[in-house]
Coordinates of C-alpha atoms and ligand atoms in Angstrom, one line a residue:
X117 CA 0.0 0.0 0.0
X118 CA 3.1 2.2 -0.3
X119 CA 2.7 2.9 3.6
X120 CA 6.0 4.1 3.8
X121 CA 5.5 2.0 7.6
X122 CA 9.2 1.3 8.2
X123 CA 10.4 5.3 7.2
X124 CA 7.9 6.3 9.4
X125 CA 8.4 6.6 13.2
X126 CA 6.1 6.6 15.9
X127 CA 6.3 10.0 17.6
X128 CA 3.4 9.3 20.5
X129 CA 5.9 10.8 23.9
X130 CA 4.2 8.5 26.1
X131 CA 6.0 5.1 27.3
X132 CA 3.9 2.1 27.1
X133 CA 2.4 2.3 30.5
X134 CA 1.3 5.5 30.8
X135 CA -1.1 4.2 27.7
X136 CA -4.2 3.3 28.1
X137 CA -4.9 -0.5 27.5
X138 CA -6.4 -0.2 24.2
X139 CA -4.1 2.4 22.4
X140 CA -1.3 -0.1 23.3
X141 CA -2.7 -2.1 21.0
X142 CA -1.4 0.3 18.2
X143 CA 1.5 1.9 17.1
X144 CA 1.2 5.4 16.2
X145 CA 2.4 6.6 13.3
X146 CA 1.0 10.2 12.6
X147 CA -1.5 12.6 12.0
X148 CA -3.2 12.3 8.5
X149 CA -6.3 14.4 8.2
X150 CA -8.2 17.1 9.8
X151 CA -11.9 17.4 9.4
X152 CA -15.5 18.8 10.8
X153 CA -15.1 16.4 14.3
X154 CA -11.4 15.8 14.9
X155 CA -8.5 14.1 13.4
X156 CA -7.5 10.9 11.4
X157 CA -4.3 8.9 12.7
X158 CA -2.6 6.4 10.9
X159 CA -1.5 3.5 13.5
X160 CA -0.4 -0.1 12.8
X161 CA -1.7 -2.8 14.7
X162 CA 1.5 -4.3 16.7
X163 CA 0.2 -7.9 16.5
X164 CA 1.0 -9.6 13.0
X165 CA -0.4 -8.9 10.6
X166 CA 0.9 -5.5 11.5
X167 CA -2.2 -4.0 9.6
X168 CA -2.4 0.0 9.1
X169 CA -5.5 1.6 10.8
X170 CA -6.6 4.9 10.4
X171 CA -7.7 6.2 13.7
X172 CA -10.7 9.6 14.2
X173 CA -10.4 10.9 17.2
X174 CA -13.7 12.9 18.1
X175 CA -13.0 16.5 19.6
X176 CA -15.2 17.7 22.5
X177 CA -18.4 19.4 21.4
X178 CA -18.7 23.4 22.3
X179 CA -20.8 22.6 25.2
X180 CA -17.8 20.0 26.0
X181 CA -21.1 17.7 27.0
X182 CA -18.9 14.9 24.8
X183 CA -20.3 11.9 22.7
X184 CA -24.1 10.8 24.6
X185 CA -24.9 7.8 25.2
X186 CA -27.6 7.4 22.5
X187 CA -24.7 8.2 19.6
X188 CA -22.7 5.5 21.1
X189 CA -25.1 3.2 20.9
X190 CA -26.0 4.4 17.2
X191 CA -22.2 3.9 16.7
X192 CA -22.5 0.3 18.3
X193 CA -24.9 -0.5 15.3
X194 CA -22.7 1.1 12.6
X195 CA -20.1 -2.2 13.6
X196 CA -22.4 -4.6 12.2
X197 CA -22.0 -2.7 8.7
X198 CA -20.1 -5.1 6.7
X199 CA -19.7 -4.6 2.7
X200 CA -16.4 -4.7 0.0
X201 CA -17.4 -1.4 -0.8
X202 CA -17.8 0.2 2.9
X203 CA -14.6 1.4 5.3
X204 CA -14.9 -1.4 7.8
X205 CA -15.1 0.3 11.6
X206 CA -13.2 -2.8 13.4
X207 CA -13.0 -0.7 16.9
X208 CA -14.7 1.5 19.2
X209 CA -13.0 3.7 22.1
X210 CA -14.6 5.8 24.2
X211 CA -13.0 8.1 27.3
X212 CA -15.5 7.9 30.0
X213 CA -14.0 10.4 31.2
X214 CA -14.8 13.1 29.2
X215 CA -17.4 11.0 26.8
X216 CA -14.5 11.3 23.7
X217 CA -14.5 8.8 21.2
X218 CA -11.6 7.1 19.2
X219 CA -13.3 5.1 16.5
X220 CA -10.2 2.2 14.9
X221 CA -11.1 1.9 10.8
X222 CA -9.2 0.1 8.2
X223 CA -6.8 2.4 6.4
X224 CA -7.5 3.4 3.0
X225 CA -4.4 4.9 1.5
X226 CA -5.8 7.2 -1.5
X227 CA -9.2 9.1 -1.8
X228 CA -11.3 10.7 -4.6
X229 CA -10.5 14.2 -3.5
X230 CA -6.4 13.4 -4.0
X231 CA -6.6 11.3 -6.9
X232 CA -8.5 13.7 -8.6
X233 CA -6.5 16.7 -7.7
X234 CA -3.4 14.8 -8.8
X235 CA -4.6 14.4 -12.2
X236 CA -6.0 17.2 -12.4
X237 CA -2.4 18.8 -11.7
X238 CA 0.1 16.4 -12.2
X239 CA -1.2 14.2 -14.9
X240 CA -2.6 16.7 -17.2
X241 CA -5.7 14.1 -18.1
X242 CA -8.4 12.8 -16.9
X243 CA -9.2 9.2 -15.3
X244 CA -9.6 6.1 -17.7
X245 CA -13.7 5.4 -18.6
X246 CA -12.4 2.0 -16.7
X247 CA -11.6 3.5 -13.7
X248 CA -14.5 5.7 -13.5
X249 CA -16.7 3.1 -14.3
X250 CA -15.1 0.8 -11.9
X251 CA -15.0 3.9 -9.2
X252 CA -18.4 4.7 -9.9
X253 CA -19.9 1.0 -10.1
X254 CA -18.5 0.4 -6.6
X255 CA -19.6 3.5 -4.9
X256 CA -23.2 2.4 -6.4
X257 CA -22.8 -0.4 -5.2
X258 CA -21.7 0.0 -1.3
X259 CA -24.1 2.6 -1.4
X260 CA -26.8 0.3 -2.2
X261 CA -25.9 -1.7 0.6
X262 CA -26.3 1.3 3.0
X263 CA -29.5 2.2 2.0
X264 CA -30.5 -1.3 2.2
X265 CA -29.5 -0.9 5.3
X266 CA -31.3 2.0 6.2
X267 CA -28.5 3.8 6.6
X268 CA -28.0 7.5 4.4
X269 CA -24.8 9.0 4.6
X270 CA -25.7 12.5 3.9
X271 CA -22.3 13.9 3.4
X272 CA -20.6 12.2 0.4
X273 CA -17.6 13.7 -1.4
X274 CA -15.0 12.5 -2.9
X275 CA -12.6 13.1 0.8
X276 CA -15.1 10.3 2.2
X277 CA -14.4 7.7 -1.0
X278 CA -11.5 6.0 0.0
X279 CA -9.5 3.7 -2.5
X280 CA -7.1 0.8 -1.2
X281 CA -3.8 0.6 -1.2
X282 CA -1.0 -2.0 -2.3
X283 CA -2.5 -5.3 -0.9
X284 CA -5.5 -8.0 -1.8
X285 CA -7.8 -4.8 -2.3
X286 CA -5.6 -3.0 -4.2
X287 CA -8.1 -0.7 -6.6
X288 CA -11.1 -1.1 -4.2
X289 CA -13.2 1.9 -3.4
X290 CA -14.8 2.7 0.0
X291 CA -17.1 5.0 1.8
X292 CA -15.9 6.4 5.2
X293 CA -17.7 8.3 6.9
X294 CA -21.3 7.1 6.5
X295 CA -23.8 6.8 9.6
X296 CA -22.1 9.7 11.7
X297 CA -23.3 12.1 10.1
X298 CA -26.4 11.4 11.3
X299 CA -25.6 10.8 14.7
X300 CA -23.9 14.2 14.3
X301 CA -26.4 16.2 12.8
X302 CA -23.8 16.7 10.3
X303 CA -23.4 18.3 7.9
X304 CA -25.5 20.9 8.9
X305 CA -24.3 21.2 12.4
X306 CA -20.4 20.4 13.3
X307 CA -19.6 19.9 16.6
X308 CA -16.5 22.5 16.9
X309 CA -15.7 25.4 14.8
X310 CA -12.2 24.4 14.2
X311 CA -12.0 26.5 11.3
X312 CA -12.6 23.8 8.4
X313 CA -14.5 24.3 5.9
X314 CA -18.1 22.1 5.5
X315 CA -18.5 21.7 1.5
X316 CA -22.3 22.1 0.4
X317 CA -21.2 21.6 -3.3
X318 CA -23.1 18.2 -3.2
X319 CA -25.8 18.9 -1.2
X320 CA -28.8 18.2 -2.7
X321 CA -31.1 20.6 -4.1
X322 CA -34.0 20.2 -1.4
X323 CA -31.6 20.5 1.3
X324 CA -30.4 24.0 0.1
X325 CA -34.2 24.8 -0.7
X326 CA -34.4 24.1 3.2
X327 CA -36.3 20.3 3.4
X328 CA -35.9 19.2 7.3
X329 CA -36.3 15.4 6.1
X330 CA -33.7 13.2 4.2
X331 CA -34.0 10.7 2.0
X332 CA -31.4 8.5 0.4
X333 CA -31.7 10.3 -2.7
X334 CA -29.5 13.2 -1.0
X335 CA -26.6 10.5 -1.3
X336 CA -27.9 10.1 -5.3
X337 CA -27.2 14.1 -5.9
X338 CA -24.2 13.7 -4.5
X339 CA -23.0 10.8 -6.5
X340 CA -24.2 13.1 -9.9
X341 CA -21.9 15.5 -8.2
X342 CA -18.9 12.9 -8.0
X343 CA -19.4 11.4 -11.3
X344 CA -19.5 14.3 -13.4
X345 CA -15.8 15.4 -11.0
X346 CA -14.4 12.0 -12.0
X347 CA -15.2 13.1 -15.5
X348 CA -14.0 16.5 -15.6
X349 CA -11.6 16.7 -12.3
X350 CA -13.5 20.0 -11.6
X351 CA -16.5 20.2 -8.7
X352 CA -19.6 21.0 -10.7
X353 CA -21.4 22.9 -8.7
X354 CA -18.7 25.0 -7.1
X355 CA -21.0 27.9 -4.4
X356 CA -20.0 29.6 -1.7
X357 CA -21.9 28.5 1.5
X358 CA -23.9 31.3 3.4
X359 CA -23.4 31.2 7.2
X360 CA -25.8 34.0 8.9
X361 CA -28.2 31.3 10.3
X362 CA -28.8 27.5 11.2
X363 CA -29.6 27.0 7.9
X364 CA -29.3 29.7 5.7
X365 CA -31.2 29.8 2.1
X366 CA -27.6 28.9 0.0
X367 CA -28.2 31.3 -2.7
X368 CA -25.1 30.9 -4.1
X369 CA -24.7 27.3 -4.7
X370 CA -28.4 26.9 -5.8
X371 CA -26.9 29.7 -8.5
X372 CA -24.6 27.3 -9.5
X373 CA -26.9 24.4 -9.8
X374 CA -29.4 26.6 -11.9
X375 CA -27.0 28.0 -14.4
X376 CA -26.1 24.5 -15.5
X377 CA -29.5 22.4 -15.2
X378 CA -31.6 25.5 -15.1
X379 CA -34.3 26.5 -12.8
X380 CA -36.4 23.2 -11.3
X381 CA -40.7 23.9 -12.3
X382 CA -43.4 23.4 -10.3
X383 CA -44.4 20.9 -12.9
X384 CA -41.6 18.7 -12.5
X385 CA -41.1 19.1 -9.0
X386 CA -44.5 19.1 -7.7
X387 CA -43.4 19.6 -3.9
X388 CA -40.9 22.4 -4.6
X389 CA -43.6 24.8 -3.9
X390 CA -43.9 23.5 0.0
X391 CA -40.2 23.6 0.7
X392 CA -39.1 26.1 3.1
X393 CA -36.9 28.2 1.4
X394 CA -39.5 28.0 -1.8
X395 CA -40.3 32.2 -1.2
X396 CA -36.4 33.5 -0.8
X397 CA -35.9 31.5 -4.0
X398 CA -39.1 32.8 -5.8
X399 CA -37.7 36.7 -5.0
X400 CA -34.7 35.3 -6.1
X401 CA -35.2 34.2 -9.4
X402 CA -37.0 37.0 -10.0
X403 CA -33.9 38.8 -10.3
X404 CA -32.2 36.5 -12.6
X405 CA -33.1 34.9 -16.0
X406 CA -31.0 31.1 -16.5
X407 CA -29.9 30.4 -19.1
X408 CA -28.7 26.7 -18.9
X409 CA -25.9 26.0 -20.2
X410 CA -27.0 22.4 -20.6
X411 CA -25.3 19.4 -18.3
X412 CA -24.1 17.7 -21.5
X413 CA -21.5 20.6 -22.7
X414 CA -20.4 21.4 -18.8
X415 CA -19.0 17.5 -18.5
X416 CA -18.8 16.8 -22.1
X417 CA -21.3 14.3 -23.3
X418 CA -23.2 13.0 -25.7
X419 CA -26.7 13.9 -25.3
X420 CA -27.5 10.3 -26.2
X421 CA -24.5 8.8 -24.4
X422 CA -25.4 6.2 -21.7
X423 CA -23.4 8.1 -19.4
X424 CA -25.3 11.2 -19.8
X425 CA -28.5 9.6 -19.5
X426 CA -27.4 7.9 -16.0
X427 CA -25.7 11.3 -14.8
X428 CA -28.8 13.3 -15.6
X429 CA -31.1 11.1 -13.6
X430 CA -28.8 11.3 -10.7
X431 CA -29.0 15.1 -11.0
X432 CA -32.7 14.9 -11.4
X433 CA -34.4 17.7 -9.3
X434 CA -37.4 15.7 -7.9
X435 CA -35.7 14.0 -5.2
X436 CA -39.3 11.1 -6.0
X437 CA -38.0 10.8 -9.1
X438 CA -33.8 10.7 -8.9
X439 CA -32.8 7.3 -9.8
X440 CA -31.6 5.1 -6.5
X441 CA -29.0 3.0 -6.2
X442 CA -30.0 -0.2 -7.1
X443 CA -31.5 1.2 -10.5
X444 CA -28.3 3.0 -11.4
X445 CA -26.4 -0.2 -11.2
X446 CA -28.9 -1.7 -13.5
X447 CA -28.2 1.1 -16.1
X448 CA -26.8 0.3 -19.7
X449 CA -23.7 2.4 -19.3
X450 CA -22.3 -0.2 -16.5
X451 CA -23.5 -3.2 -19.5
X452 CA -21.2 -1.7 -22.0
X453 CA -17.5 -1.6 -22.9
X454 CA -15.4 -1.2 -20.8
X455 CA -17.2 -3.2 -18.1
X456 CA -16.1 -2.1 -14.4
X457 CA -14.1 -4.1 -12.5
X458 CA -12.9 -4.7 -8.9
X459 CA -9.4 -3.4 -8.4
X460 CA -10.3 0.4 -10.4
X461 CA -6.7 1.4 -11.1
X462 CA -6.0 -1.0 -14.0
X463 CA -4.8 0.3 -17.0
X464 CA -7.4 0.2 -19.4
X465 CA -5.6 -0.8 -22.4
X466 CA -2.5 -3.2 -23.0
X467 CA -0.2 -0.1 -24.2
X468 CA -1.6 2.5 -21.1
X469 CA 0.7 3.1 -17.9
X470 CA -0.8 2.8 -14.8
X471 CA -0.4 5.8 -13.2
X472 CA 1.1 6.1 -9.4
X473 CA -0.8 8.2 -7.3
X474 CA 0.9 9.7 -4.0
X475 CA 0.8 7.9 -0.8
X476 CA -0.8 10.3 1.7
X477 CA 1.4 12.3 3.7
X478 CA 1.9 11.7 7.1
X479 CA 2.9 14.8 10.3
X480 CA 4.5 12.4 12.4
X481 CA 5.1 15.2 15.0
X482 CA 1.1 15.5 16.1
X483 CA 1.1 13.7 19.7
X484 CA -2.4 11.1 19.7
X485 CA -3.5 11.2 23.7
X486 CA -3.2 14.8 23.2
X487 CA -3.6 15.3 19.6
X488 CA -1.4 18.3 20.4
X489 CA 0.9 19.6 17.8
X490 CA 4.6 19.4 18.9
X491 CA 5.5 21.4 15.6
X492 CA 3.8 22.9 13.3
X493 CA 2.5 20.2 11.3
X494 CA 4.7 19.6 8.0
X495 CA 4.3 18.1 4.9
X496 CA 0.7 17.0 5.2
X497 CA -0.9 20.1 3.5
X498 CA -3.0 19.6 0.0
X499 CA -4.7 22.2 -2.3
X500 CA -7.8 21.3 -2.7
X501 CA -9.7 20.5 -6.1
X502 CA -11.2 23.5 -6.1
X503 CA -8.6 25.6 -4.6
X504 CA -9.3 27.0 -0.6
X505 CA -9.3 23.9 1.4
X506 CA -5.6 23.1 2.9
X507 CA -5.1 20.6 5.2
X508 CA -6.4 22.3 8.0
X509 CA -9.5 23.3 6.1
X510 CA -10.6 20.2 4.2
X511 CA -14.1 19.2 5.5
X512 CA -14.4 16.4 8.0
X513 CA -16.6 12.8 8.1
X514 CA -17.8 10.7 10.5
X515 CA -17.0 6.9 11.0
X516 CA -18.2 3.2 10.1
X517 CA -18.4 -1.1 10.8
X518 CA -17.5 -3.9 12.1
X519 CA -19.2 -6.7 14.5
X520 CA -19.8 -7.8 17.9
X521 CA -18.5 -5.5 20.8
X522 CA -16.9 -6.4 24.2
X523 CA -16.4 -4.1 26.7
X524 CA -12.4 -4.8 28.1
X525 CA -11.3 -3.5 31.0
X526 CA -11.1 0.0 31.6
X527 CA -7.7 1.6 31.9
X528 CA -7.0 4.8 31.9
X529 CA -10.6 5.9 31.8
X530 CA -11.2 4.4 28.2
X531 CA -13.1 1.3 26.8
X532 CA -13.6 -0.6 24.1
X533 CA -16.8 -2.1 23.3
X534 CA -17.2 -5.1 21.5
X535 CA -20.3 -6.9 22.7
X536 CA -23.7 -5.2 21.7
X537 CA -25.9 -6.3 25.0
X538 CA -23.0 -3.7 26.9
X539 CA -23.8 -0.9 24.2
X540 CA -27.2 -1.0 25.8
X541 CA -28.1 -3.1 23.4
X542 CA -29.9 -6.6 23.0
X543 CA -27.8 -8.9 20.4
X544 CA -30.2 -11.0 19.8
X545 CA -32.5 -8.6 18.7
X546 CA -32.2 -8.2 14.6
X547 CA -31.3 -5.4 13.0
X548 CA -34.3 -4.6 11.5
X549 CA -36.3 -4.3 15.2
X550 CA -33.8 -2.1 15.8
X551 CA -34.4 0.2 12.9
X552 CA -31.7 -1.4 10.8
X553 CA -31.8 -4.0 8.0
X554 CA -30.2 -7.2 8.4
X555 CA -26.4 -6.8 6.5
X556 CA -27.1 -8.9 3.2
X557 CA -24.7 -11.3 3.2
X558 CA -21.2 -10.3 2.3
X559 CA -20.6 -12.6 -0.6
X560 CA -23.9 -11.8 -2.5
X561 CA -22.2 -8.0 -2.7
X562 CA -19.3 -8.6 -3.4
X563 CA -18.1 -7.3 -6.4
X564 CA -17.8 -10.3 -8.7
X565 CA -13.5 -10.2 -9.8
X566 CA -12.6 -8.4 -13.1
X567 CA -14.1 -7.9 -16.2
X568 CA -16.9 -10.6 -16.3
X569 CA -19.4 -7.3 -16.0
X570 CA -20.6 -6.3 -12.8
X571 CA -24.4 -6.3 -12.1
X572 CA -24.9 -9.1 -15.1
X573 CA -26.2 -12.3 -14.6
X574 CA -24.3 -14.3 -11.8
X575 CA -24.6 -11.1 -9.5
X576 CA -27.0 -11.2 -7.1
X577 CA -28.9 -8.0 -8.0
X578 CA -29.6 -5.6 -5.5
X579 CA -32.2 -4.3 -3.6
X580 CA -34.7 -3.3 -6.3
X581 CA -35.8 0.7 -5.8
X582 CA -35.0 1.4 -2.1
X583 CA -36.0 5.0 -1.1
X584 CA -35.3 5.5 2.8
Ligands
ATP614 N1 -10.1 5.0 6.9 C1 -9.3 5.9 6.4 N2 -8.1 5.6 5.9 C2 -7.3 6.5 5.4 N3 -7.6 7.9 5.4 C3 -8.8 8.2 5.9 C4 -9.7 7.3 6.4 N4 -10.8 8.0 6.8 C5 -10.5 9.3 6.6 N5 -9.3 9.4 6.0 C6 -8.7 10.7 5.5 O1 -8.5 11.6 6.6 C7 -8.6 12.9 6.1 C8 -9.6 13.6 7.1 O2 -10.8 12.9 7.0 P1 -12.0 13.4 7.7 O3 -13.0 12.4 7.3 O4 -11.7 13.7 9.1 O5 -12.3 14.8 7.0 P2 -12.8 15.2 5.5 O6 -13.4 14.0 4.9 O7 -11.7 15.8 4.9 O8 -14.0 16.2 5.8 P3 -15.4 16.2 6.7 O9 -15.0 16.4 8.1 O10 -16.2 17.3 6.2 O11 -16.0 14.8 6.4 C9 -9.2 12.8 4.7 O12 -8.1 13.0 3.8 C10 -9.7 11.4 4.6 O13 -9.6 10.9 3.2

């Protein structure tokens, strides 16, 4: 995975026993992100396989009143998540002593926000149709299993679509982050104003129009919004967020949606009328004629293309009528040449390089108890996309899987749970009495291995038309 693990030291100051029990499970080996709720570690198991984890550690809310109760036992259920295509959560930590939480996930080494910056700067083109397919066919795919699962993200972007590393999953993508954001509130309320930035470039266009109630067909916009930035390595709808109030009529960014798909109609969107934000945006239109400039030019499509067709029904404005997840991965562009595979950085044809995307970069001088910075952090900083988001300021997720939970000995203040009856929870008690789908099993989603055409016959097809 090009984990650079034997370059890079472990800078936590404190000996082994000052530890807690659990974190002596792991070896740190630095800071690696910054978002909305905390940081991201990278630490290596010390047993063998010395696997790389990426660790989140929770901050403190404003009120300091910590993580409740009733999130950690939402997190509990997040651990029986299991799916190819999800970031497996294998651990939960929590400090009892001041409610913070530590959640353990398996470490992904690239991401769609760094692999399509470095193409977009380094590269000078875009991403094979393979690996877009592939990257697309796989986020469809784990996101089908979500929402089978009851479970909406509400925040995707391409910072929470992991891709593996060097390894068995080499090529595999992932979404982090799903579930939290929820638990959360996110991502209209962050728990700390730590200065980072929260991107509503793929929030949906009844969230911005002010709609209280979400539906899986938020993570649907979002996808549009991902597909057509594999395809053109630029955000496509690119607004400024407006901060005055809890949640503030986002003129700009529905500005940027309307110049490209034009204005949404009454007629097509019969509920648009009874969405809060309905009267700002009539006054505002009022002032302003669209033009559209028409989807197909912005990302460079046929009109008649296949791919068109599937990325304008993701970016349909009647969230009713956007296509789910299970349909999309029915759609003819996944049925045609080239079919999608597993591992998504293949070279698409014989004579094509592979291309070698950076390893992320790692501040080995941020302590982890403390998550203190020794020195300034170094050599973890990246541009974003869209220019404006360093390190410091690209937005934060929330967390994921894994199974049962035991609770193991507190030391220094801090537990890990791993049995579900001592989240508060009853394990014998499906999933779906407790507002949760049973996981389908694992080997009916799993991506079937190269070429042989995802989603065609010998797949077990998804969940047919799931709107949460
Ligand atoms: N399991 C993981 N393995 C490797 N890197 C990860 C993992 N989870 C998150 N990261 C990386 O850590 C960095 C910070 O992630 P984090 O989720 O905290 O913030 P974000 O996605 O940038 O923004 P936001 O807070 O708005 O979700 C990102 O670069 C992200 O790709």
């Amino acid at each position: 995975m090009g984990d650079g693990s034997s370059t890079r030291s472990n800078s936590s100051n404190s000996s082994n026993s000052e530890k807690p029990e659990w974190l002596q499970q792991y070896n740190l080996v630095g800071k690696i992100g910054e978002g909305t709720y905390g940081l991201v570690f990278l630490a290596r198991t010390k047993t063998q396989p010395k696997r790389p984890i990426a660790i989140k550690k929770f901050k403190q809310s404003k009120d300091g009143d910590g993580v409740s109760p009733t999130a950690i036992r939402e997190i509990m259920l997040l651990r029986e998540i299991s799916h190819e295509n999800v970031v497996k959560l294998f651990n939960v930590h929590i400090n009892f002593a001041d409610m913070s939480l530590y959640l353990a996930f398996d470490y992904a080494e690239y991401d769609l926000y760094e692999i399509i910056r470095h193409h977009r700067d380094k590269v000078g083109h875009s991403l094979n149709q393979y690996t877009v397919k592939s990257l697309l066919w796989q986020l469809l795919n784990g996101l089908n299993y979500l929402h089978s699962n009851w479970i909406i993200h509400r925040d995707l972007k391409p910072s929470n679509i992991l891709v593996m590393g060097e390894g068995e999953e080499h090529g595999i993508m992932k979404i982090a982050d799903f579930g939290l954001a929820r638990i959360f509130q996110a991502p209209l309320k962050p728990l700390s104003d730590n200065g980072v930035v929260v991107t509503i470039w793929y929030r949906a266009p009844e969230l911005l129009l002010g709609s209280k109630h979400y539906t899986s067909a938020v993570d649907m916009w979002a996808v549009g919004c991902i597909f057509a930035e594999l395809l053109t390595l630029k955000p496509l709808f690119q607004g400024a967020e407006a901060k005055s109030s809890q949640n503030p009529f986002q003129v700009d960014q529905l500005d940027k949606i309307f110049k490209i798909l034009g204005h949404p109609t009454v007629d097509k969107w019969p509920t648009l009328a009874n969405l809060p934000h309905w009267q700002s945006d009539l006054q505002h239109i009022q002032a302003h004629k669209y033009d559209s400039a028409g989807l197909h030019n912005v990302v460079h499509l046929n009109l008649k293309s296949p791919a068109y067709d599937l990325l304008s029904k993701m970016l349909e404005y009647d969230p009713l009528k956007r296509i789910t997840a299970s349909q999309a991965l029915e759609h003819e562009y996944f049925r045609m040449d080239p079919l999608p595979g597993r591992n998504a950085f293949v070279a698409s044809q014989p004579m094509e390089k592979n291309v070698n995307y950076p390893t992320r970069p790692v501040d080995t001088n941020t302590d982890f108890e403390g998550t203190t910075s020794i020195n300034p952090p170094q050599g973890v900083a990246a541009g974003n996309v869209a220019g404006g988001h360093g390190m410091g300021s690209r937005t934060m997720p929330r967390p994921m899987v894994a199974h049962n939970m035991q609770r193991m000995q507190p030391q220094g203040g801090v537990m890990a749970y791993n049995f579900p009856a001592q989240a508060g929870m009853n394990p014998s008690v499906p999933m779906q009495q407790r507002g949760m789908a049973q996981p389908h099993q694992q080997q009916q989603q799993q991506l079937r291995r190269k070429d042989p055409g995802m989603g065609m016959s010998g797949y077990a097809p998804p969940n047919k038309n799931r709107r949460l």
